[in-house]
JSON list of C-alpha atoms in Angstrom, two decimals:
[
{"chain": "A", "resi": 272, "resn": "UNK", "atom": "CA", "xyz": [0.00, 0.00, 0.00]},
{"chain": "A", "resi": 273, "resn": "UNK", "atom": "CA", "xyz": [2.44, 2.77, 0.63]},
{"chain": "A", "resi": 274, "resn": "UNK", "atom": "CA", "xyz": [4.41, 1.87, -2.34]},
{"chain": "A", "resi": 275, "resn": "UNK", "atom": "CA", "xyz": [1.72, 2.45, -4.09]},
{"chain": "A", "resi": 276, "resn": "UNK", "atom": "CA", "xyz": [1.18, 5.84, -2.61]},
{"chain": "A", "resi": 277, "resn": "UNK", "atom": "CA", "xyz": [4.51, 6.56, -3.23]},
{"chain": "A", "resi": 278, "resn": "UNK", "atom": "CA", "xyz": [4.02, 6.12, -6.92]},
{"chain": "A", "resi": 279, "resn": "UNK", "atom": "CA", "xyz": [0.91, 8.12, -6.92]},
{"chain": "A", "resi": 280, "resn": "UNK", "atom": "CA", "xyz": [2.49, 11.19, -4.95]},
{"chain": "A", "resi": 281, "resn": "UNK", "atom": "CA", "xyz": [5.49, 11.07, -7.28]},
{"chain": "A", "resi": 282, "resn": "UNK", "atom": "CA", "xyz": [3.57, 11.35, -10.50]},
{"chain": "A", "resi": 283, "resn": "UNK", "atom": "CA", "xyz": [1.03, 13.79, -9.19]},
{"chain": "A", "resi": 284, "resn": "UNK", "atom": "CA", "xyz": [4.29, 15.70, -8.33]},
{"chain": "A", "resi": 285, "resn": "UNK", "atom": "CA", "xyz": [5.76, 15.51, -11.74]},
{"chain": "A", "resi": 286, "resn": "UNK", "atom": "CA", "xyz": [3.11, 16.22, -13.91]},
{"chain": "A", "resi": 287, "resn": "UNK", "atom": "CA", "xyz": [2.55, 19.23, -11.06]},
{"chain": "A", "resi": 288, "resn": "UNK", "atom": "CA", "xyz": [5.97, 20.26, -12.05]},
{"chain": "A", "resi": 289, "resn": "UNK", "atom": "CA", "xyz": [6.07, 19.53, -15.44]},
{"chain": "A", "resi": 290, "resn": "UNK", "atom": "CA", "xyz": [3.18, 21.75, -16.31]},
{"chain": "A", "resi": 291, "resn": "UNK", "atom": "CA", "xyz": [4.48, 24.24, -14.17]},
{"chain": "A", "resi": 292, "resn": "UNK", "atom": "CA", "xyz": [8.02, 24.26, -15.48]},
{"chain": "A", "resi": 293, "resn": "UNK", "atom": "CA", "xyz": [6.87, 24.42, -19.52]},
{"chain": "A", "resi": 294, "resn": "UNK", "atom": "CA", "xyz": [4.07, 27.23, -18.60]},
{"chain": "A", "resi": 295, "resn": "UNK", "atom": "CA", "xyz": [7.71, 29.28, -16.53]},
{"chain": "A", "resi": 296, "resn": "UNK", "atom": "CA", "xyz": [9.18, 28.54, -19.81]},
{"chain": "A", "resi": 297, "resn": "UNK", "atom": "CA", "xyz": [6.59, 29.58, -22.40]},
{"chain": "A", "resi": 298, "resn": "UNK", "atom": "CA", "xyz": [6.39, 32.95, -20.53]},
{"chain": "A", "resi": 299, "resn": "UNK", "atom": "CA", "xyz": [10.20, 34.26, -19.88]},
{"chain": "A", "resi": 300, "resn": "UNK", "atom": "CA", "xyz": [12.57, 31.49, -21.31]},
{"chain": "A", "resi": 301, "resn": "UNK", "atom": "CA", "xyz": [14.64, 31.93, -17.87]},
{"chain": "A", "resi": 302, "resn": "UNK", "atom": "CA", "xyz": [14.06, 28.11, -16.43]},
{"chain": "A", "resi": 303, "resn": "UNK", "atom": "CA", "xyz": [16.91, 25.92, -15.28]},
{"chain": "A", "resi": 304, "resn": "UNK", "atom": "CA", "xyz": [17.15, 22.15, -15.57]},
{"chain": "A", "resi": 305, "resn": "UNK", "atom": "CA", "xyz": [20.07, 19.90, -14.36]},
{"chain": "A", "resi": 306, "resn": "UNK", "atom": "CA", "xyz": [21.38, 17.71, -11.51]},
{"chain": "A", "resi": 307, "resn": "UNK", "atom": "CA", "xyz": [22.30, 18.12, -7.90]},
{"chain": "A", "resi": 308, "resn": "UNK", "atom": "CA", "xyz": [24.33, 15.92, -6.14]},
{"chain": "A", "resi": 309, "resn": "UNK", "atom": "CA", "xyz": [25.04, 15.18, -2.31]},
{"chain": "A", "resi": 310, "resn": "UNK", "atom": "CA", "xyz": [22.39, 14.83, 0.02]},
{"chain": "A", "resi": 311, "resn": "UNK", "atom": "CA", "xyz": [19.81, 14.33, -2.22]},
{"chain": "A", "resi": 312, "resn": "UNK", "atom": "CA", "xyz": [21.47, 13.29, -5.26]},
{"chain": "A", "resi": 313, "resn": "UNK", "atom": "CA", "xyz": [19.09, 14.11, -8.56]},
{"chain": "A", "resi": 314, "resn": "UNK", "atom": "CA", "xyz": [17.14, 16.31, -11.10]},
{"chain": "A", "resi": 315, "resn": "UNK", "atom": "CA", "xyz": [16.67, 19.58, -10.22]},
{"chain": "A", "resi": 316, "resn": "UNK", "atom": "CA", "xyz": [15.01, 22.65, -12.01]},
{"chain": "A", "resi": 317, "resn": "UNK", "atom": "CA", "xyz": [14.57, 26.27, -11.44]},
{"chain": "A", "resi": 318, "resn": "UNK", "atom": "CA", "xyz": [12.16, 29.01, -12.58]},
{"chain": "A", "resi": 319, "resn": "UNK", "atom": "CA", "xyz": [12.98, 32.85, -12.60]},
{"chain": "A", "resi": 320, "resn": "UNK", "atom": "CA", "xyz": [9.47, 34.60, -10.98]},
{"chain": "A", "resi": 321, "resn": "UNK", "atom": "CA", "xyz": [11.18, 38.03, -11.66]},
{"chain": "A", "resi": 322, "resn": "UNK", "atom": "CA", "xyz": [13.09, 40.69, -9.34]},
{"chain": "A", "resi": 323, "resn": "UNK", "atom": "CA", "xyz": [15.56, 38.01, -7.89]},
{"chain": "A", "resi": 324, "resn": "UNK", "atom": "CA", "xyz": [12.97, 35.10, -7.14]},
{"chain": "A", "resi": 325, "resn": "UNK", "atom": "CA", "xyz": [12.28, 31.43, -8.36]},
{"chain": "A", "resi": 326, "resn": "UNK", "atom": "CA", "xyz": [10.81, 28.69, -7.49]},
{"chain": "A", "resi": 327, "resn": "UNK", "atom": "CA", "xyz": [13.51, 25.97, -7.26]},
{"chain": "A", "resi": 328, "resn": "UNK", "atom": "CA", "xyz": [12.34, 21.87, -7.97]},
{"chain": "A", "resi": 329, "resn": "UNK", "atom": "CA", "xyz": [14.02, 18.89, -7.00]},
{"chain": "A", "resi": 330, "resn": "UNK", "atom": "CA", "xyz": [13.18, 15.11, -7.61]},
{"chain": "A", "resi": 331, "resn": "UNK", "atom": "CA", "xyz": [15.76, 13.15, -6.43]},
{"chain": "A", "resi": 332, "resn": "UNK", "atom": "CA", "xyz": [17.04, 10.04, -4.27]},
{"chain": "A", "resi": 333, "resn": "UNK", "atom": "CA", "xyz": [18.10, 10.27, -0.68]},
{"chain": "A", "resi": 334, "resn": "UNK", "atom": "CA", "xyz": [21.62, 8.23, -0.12]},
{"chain": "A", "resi": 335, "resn": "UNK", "atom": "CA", "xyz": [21.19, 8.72, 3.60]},
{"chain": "A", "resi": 336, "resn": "UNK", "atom": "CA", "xyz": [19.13, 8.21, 6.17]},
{"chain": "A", "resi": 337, "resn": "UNK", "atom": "CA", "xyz": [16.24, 8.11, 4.21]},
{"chain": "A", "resi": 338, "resn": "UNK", "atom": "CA", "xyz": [17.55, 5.47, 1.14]},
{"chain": "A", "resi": 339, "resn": "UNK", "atom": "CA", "xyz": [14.32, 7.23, -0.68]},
{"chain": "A", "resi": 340, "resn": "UNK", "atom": "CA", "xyz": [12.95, 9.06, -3.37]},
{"chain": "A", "resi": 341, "resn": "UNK", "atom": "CA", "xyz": [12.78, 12.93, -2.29]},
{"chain": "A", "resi": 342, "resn": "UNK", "atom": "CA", "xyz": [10.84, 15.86, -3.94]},
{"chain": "A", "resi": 343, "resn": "UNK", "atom": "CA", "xyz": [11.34, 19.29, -2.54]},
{"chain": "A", "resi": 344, "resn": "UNK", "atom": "CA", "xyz": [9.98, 22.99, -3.41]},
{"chain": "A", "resi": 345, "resn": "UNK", "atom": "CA", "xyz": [11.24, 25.95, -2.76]},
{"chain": "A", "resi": 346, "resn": "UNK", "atom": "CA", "xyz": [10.67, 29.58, -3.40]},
{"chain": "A", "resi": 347, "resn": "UNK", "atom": "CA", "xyz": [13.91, 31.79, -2.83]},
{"chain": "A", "resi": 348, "resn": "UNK", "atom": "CA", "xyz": [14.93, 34.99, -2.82]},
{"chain": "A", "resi": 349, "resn": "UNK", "atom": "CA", "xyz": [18.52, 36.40, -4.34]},
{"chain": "A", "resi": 350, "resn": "UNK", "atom": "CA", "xyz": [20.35, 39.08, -3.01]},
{"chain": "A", "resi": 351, "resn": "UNK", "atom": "CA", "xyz": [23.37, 40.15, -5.69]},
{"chain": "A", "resi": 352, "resn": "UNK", "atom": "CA", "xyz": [24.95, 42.55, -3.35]},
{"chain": "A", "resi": 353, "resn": "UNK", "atom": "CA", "xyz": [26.75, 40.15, -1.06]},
{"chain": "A", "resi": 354, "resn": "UNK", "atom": "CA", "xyz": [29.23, 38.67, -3.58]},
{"chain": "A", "resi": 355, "resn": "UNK", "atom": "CA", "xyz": [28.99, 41.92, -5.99]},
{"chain": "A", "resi": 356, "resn": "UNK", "atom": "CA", "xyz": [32.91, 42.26, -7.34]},
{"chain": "A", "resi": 357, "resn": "UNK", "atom": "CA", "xyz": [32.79, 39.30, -9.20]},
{"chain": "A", "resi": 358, "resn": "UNK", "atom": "CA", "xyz": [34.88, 39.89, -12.11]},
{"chain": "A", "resi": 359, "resn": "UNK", "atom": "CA", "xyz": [32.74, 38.09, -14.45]},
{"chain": "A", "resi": 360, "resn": "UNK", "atom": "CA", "xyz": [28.81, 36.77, -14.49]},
{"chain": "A", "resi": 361, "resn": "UNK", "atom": "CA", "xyz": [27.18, 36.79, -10.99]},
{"chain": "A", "resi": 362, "resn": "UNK", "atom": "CA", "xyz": [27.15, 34.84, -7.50]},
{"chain": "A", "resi": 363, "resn": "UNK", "atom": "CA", "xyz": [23.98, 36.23, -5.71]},
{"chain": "A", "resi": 364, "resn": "UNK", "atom": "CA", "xyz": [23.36, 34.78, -2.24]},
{"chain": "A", "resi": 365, "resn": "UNK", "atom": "CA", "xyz": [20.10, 32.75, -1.96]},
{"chain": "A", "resi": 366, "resn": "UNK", "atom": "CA", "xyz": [17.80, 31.54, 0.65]},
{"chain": "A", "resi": 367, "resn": "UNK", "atom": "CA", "xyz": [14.14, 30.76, 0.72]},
{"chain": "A", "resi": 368, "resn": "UNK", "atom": "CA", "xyz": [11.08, 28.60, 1.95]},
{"chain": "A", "resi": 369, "resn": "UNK", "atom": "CA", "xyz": [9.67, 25.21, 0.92]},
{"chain": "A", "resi": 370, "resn": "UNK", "atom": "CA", "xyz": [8.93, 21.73, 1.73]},
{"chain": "A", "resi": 371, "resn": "UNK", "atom": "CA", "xyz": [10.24, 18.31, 1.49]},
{"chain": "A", "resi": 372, "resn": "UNK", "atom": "CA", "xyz": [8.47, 15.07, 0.84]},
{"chain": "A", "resi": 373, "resn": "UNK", "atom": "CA", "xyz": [10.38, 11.91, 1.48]},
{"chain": "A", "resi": 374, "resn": "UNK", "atom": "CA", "xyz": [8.63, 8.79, 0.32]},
{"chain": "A", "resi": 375, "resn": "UNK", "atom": "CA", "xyz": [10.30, 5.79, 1.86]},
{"chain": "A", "resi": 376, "resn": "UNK", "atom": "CA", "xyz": [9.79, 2.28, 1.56]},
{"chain": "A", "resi": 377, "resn": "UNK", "atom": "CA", "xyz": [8.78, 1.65, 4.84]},
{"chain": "A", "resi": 378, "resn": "UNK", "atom": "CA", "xyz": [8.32, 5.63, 6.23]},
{"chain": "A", "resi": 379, "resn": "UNK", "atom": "CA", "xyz": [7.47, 8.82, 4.55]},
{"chain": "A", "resi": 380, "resn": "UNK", "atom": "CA", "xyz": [8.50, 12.08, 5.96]},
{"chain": "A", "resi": 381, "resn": "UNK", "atom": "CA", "xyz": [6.89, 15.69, 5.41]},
{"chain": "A", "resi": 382, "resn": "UNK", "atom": "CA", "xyz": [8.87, 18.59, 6.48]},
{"chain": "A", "resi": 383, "resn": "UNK", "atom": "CA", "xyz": [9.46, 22.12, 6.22]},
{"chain": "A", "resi": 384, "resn": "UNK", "atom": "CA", "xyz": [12.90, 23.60, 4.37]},
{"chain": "A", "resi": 385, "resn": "UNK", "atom": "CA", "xyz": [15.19, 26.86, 4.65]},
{"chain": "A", "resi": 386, "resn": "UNK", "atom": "CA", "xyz": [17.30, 26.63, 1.94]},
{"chain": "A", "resi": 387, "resn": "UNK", "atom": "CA", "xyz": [20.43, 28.94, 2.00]},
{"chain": "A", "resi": 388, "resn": "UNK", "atom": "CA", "xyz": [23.31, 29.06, -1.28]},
{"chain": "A", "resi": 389, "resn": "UNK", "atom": "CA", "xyz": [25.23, 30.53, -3.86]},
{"chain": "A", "resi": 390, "resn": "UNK", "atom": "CA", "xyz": [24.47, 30.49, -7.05]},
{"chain": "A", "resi": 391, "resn": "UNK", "atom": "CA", "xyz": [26.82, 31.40, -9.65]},
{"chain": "A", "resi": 392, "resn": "UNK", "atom": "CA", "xyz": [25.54, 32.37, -13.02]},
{"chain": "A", "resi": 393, "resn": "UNK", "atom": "CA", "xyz": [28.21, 32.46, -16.00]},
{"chain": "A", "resi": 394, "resn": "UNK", "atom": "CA", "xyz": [28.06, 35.86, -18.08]},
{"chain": "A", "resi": 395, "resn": "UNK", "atom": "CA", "xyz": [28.32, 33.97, -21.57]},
{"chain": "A", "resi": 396, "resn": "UNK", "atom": "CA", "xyz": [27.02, 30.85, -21.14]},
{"chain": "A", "resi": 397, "resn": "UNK", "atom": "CA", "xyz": [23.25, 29.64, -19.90]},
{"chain": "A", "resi": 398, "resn": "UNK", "atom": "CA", "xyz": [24.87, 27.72, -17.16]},
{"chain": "A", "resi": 399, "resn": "UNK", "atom": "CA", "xyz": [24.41, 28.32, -13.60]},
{"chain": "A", "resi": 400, "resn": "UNK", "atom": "CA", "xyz": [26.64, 26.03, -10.88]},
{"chain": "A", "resi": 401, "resn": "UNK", "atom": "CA", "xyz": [25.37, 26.49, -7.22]},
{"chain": "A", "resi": 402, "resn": "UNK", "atom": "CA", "xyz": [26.10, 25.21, -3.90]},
{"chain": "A", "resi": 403, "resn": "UNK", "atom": "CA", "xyz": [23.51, 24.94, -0.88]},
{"chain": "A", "resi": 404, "resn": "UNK", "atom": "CA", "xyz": [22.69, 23.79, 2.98]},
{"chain": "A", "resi": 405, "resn": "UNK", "atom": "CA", "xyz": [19.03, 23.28, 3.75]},
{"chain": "A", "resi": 406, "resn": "UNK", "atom": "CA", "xyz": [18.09, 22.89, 7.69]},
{"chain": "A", "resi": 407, "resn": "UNK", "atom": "CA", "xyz": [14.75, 21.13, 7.58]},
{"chain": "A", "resi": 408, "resn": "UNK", "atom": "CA", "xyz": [12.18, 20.84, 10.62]},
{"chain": "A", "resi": 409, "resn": "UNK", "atom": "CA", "xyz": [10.53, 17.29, 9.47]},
{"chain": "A", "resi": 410, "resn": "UNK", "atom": "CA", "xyz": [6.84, 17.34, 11.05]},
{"chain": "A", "resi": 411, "resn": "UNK", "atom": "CA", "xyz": [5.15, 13.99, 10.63]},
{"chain": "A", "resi": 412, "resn": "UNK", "atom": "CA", "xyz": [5.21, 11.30, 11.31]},
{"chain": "A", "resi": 413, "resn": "UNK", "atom": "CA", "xyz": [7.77, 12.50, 14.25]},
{"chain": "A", "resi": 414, "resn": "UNK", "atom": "CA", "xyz": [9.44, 16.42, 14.49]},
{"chain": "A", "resi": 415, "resn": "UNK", "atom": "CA", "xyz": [12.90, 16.07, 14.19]},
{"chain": "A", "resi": 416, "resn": "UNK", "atom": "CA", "xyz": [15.99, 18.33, 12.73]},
{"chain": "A", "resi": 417, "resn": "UNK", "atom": "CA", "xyz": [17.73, 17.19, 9.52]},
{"chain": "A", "resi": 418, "resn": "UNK", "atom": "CA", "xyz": [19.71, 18.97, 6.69]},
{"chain": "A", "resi": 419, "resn": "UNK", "atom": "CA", "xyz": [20.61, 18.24, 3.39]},
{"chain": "A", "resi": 420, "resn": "UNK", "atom": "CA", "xyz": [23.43, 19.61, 1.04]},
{"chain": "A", "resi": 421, "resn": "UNK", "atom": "CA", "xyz": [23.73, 19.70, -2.25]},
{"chain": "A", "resi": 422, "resn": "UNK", "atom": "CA", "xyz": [25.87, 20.69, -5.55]},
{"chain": "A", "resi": 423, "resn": "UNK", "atom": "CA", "xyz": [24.57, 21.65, -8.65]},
{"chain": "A", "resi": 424, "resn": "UNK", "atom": "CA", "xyz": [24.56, 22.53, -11.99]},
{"chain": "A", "resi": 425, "resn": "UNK", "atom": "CA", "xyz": [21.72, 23.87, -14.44]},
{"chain": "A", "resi": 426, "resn": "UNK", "atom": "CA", "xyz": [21.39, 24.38, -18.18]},
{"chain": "A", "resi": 427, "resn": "UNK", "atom": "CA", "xyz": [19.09, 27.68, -19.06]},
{"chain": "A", "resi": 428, "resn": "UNK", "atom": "CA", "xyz": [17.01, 28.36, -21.76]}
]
């Protein structure tokens, strides 16, 4: 029973996502798709919402605790005047609100993420490489701390 559940959460969360990521990129052409590895390891994508924001996507497979497929949400918020003498392209600061669904095998896991990076975006090339910590307060089935970290890289078009 919860594997099927599992299955059903995941593709309501794709086709979620997919619809949402082609209407992002019918109406600015500023969406990012690519990989993240580390704690999740997987697919990630990210829309520009305009004045520094986007909603960042993740579908990918927890290696740790977990051993379980992970989708995550985020909205964030980028400040470029941290990191501002870059010589070349940008490195804004991020950081943001979402969720986390972990859908185990045995357990699944809802909780609530702060996501906090860098995000360096090449001048001449759609390619955007970022690093990030996320504290997350799981809240069911039990409250307890965890954190993820991640490395990325996106293709934009």
């Amino acid at each position: 029973m919860k594997k099927l559940l599992s299955v059903t959460l995941l593709a309501v969360f794709l086709t979620f996502s997919l619809n949402t990521i082609s209407n992002a990129q019918d109406a600015s052409k500023d969406l990012g798709v690519g990989f993240m590895v580390g704690e999740p390891t997987g697919l990630t994508a990210k829309s520009w919402t305009g004045g520094g924001n986007a909603i960042d996507l993740g579908v990918a497979w927890s290696f740790g605790r977990y051993d379980a497929i992970t989708l995550q949400a985020d909205y964030l918020w980028h400040n470029y005047n941290v990191f501002s003498e870059v010589d070349q392209g940008s490195l804004p600061l991020y950081y943001g609100i979402g969720g986390r669904l972990v859908l185990g095998e045995d357990d699944s896991y809802i909780g609530a993420r702060v996501p906090v990076g860098i995000n360096y975006l090449f001048e001449d090339a759609p390619v955007g490489l970022f690093l990030e910590a996320a504290p997350i307060l799981n809240l069911a089935p039990s409250t307890d701390f965890d954190i993820d970290g991640t490395l990325g890289a996106r293709f934009y078009f």
